[in-house]
CSV table of C-alpha atoms in Angstrom, one decimal:
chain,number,residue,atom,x,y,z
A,1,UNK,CA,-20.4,1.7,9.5
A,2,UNK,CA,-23.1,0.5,12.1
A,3,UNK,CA,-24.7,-3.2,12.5
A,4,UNK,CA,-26.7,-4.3,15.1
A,5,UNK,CA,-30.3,-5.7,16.6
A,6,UNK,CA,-33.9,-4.5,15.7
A,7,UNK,CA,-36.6,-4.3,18.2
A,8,UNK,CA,-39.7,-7.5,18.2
A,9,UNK,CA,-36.8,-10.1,17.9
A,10,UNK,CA,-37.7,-13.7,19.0
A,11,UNK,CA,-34.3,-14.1,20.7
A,12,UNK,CA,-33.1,-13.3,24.0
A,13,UNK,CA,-30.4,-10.5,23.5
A,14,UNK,CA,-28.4,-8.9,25.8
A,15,UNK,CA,-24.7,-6.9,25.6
A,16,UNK,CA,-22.0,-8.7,26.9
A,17,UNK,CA,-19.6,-7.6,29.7
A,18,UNK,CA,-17.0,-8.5,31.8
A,19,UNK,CA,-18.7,-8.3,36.0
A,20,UNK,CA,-16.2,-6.8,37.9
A,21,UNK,CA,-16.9,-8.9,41.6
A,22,UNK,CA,-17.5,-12.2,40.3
A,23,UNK,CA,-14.9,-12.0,36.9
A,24,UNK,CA,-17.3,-13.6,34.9
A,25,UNK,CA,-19.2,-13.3,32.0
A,26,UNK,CA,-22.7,-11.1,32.4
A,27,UNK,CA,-25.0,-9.4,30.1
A,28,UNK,CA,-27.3,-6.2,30.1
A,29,UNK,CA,-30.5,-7.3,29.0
A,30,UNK,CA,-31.7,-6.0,25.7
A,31,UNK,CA,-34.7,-8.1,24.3
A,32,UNK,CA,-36.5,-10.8,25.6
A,33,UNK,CA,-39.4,-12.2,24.9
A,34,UNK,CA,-42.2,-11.5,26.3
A,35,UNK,CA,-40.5,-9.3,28.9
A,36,UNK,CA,-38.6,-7.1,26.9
A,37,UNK,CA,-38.6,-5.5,22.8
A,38,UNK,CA,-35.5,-3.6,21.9
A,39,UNK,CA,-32.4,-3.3,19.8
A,40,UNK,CA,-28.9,-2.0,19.7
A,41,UNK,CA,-26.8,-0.4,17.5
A,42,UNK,CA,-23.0,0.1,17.3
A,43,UNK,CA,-21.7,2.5,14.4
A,44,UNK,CA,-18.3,2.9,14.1
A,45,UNK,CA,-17.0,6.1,13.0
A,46,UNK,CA,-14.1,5.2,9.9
A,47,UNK,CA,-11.1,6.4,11.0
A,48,UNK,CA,-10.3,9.9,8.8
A,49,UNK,CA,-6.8,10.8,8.0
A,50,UNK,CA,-5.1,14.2,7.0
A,51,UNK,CA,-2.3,15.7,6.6
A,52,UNK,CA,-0.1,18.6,5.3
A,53,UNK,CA,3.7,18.8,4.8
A,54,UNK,CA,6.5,21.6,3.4
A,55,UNK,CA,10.0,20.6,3.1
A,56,UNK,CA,12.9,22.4,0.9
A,57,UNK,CA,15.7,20.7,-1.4
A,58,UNK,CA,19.2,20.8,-1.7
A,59,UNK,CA,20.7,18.5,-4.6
A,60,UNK,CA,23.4,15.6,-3.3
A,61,UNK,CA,24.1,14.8,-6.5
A,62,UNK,CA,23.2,14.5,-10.2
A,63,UNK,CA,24.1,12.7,-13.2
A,64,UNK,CA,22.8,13.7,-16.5
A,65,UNK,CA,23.1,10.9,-19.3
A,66,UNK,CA,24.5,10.8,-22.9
A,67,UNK,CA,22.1,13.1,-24.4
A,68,UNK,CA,22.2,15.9,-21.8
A,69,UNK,CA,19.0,17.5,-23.2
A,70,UNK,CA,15.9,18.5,-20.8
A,71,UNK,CA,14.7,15.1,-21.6
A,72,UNK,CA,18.1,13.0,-21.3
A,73,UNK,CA,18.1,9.2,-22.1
A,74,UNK,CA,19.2,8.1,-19.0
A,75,UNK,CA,20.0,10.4,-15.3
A,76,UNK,CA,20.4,10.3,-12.2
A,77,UNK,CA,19.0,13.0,-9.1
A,78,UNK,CA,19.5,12.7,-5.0
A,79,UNK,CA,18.2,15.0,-3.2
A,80,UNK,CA,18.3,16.0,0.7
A,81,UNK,CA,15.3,17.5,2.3
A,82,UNK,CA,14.5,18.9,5.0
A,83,UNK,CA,10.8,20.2,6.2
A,84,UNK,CA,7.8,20.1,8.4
A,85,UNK,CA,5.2,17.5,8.7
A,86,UNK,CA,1.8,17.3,10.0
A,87,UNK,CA,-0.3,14.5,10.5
A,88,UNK,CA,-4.0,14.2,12.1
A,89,UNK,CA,-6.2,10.7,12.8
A,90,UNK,CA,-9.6,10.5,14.3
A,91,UNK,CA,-12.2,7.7,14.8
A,92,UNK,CA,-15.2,6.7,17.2
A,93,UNK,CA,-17.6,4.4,18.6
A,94,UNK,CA,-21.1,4.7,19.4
A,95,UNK,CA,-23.8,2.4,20.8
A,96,UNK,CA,-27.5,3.1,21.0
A,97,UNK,CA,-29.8,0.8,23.0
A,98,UNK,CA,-33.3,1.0,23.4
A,99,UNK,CA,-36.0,-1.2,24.9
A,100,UNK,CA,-39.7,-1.2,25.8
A,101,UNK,CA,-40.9,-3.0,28.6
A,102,UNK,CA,-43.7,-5.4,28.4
A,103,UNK,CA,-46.5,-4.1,30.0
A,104,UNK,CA,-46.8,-7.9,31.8
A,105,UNK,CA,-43.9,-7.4,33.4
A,106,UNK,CA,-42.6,-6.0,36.8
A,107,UNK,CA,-39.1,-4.0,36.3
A,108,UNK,CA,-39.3,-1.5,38.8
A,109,UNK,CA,-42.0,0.4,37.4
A,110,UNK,CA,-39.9,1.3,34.5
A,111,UNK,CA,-41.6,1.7,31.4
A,112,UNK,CA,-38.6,2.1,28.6
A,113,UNK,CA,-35.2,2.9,28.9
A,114,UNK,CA,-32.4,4.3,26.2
A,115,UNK,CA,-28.9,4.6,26.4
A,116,UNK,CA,-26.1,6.3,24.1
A,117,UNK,CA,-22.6,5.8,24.6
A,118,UNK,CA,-19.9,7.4,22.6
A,119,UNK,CA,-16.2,7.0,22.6
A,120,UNK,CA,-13.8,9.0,20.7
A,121,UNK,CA,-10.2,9.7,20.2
A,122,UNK,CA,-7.9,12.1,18.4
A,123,UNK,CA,-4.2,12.1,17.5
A,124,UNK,CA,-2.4,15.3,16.8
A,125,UNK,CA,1.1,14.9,15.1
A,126,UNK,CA,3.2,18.4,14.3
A,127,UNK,CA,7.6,17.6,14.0
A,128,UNK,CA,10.4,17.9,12.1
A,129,UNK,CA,11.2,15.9,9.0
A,130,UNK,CA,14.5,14.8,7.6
A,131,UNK,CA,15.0,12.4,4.3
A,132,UNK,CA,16.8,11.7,0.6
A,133,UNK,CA,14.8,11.8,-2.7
A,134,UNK,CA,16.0,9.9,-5.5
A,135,UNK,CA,14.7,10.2,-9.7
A,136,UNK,CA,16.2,7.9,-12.1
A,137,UNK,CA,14.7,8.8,-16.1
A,138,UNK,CA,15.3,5.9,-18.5
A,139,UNK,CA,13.6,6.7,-22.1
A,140,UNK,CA,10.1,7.2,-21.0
A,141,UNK,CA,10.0,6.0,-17.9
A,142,UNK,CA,10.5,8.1,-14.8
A,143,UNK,CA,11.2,6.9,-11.2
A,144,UNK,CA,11.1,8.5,-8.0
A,145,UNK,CA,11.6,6.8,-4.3
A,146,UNK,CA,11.4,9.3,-1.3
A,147,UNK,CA,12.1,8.6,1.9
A,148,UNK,CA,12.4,10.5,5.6
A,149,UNK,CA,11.7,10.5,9.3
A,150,UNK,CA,10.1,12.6,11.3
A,151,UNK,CA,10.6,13.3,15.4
A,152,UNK,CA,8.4,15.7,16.9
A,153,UNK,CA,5.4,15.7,19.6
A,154,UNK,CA,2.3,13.3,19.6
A,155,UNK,CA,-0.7,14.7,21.0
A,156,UNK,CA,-3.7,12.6,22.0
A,157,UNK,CA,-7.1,13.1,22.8
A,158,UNK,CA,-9.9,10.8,23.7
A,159,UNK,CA,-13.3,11.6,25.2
A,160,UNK,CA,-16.0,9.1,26.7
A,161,UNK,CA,-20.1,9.8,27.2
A,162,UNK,CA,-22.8,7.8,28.2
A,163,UNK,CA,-26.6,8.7,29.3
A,164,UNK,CA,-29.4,6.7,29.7
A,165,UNK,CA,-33.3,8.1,29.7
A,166,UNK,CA,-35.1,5.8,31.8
A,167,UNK,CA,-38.9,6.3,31.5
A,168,UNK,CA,-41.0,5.8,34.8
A,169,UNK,CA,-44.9,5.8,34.7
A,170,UNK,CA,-44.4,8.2,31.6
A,171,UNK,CA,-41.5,10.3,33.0
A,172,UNK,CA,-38.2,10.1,31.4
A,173,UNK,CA,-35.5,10.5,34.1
A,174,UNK,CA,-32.1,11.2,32.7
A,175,UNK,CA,-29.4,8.7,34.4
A,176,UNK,CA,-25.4,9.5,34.0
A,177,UNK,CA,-23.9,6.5,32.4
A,178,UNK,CA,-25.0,3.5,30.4
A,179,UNK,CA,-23.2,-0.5,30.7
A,180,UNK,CA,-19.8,0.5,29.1
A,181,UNK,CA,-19.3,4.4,29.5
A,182,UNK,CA,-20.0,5.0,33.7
A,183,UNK,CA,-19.2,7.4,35.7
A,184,UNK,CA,-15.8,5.6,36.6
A,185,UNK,CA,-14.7,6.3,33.3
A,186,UNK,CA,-16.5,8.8,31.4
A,187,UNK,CA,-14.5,12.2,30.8
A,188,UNK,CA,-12.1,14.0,28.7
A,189,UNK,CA,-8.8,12.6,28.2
A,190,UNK,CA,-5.1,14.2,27.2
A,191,UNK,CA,-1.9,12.6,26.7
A,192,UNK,CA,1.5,14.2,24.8
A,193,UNK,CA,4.9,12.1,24.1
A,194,UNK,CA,7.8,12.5,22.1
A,195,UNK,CA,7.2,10.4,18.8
A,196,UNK,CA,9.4,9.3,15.3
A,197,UNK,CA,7.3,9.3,12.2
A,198,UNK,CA,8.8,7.4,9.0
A,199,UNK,CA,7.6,7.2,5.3
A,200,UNK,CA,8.3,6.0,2.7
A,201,UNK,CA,6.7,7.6,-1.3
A,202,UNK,CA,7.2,5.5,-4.5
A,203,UNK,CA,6.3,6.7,-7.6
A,204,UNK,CA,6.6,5.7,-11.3
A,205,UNK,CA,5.8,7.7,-14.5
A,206,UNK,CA,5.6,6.7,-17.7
A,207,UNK,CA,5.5,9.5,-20.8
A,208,UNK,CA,2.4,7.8,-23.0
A,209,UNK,CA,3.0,10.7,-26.0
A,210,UNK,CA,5.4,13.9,-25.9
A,211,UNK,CA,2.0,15.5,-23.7
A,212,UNK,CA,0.7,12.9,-21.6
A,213,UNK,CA,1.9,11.0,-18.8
A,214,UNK,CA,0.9,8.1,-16.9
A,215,UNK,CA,1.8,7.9,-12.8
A,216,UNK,CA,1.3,5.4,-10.0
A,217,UNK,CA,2.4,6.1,-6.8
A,218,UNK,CA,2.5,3.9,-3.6
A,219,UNK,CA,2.6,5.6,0.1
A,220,UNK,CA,3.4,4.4,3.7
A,221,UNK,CA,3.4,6.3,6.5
A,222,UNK,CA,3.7,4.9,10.4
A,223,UNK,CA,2.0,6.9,13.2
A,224,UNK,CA,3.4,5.0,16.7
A,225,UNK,CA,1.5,5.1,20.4
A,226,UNK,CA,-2.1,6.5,18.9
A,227,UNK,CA,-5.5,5.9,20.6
A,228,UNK,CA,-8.0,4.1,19.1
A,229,UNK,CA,-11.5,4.8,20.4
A,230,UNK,CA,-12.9,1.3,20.4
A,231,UNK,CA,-9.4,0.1,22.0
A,232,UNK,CA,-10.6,2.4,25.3
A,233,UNK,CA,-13.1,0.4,25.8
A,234,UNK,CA,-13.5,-1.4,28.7
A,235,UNK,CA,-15.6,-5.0,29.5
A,236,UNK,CA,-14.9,-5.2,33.3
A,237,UNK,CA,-17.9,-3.5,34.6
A,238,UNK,CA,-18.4,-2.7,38.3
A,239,UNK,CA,-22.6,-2.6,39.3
A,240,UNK,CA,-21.2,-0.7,41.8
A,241,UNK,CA,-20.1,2.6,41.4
A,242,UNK,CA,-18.7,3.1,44.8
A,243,UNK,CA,-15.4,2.6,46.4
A,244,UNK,CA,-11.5,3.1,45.0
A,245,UNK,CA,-11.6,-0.4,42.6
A,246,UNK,CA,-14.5,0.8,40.3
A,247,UNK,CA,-14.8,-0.3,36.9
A,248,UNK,CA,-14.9,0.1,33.6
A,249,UNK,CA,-11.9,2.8,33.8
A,250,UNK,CA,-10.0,4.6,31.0
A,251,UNK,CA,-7.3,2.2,29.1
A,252,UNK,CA,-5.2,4.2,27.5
A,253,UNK,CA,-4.1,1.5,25.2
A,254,UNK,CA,-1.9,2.3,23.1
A,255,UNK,CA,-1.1,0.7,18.9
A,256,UNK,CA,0.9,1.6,16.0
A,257,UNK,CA,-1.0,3.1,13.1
A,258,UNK,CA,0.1,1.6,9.3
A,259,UNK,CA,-1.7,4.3,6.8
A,260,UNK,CA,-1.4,3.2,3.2
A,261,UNK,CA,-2.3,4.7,0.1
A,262,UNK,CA,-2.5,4.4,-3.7
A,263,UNK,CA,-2.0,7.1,-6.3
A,264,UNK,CA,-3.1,6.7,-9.9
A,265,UNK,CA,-2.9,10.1,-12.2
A,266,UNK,CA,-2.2,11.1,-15.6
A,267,UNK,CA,-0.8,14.4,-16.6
A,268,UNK,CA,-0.9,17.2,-19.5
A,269,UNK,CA,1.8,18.8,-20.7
A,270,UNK,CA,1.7,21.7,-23.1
């Protein structure tokens, strides 16, 4: 997703920010009329998901109903299972900004300047699961709830960029940094922690004719203490980029990730 300004805009725009010496509110001039025409963009990489999982069996207990055929009236399965569980989640955040200076106005002899920014993170999850399956069959209708938790290691990964091109009487001059990602906080970025992983799998099936079969299933899985790129970011910006207290600096803020999901299938038997 990305939303932003376009360039020849009546208004005055600028990106906000947070200024470090005074604590109040400040702006990096984007567009303004008759001084300066640009735009920014953010675009916000979707967070993407994946995972993979292989556990084995062992039945707890069983109860077979009346009929005691392979398609019983009524039963009853709990299972134990043990496996392994791996789970992966990404996003980003980028900002472009670009502006043209008015050829009536004095700033510095620049001409035009652009800046990209770019802020990532990446969670790693590889552990150990543990957890009890349950079917109930009733007629047609065939339920199955699934639960287990997982404990193994968390690792995280966030990464922070900025340049800016600033063009001087028709040289571009490339300038570490931008207004959010400086050098004060731009870099790679590596954190590992111990980390318990529930979920929780429902899923109902309903046998339509003697060959097909209706399912929908419900998922929830919790990911704790992952990074969030646009949660790195940070407003308090040092002009500055000298001594100890410089700002913006890493955050490493941490948040517990809810992933959700819906399953709709139908099957063929033969």
């Amino acid at each position: 997703a990305a939303g932003g300004t376009t360039a020849n805009s009546p208004l005055i725009i600028s990106r906000p920010f947070v200024d470090q010496t005074s604590g109040g509110q400040s702006g990096a001039p984007v567009n303004y009329p008759g001084a300066l025409q640009g735009g920014a963009v953010v675009s916000a990489k979707a967070g993407y998901l994946y995972g993979a999982n292989a556990e084995a069996r062992a039945s707890l207990f069983r109860w077979i109903g009346p009929e005691g055929t392979k398609s019983p009236d009524r039963s009853f399965r709990l299972d134990g299972t043990l496996g392994y569980q791996f789970v992966h989640f990404a996003d980003g955040v980028g900002i472009t900004q670009s502006s043209i200076v008015s050829p009536a106005a004095s700033f510095f002899g620049v001409d035009a300047l652009r800046s990209v920014e770019r802020f990532t993170a990446s969670n790693m999850y590889n552990g150990g699961a543990a957890g009890l399956s349950a079917d109930w069959w009733s007629g047609r209708w065939h339920l199955v709830t699934a639960g287990k938790i997982g404990l193994g290691g968390l690792y995280r990964q966030a990464s922070v960029t900025g340049d800016t091109v600033v063009t001087v009487a028709g040289s571009p001059v490339n300038v570490p940094g931008a207004v959010l990602a400086r050098p004060s906080n731009m870099g790679e970025y590596w954190a590992c922690s111990l980390a318990w992983v529930p979920q929780a799998d429902f899923k109902v099936d309903y046998r339509l004719t003697e060959r097909i079969i209706l399912s929908a299933g419900y998922t929830v899985l919790v990911l704790p203490e992952v990074w969030r790129a646009a949660e790195q970011i940070d407003p308090v910006v040092g002009l500055s980029q000298t001594g100890a207290a410089t700002k913006p600096v890493f955050q490493d803020n941490r948040s517990t990730l809810w992933m959700q999901g819906i399953t709709l299938g139908m099957r063929l038997d033969f």
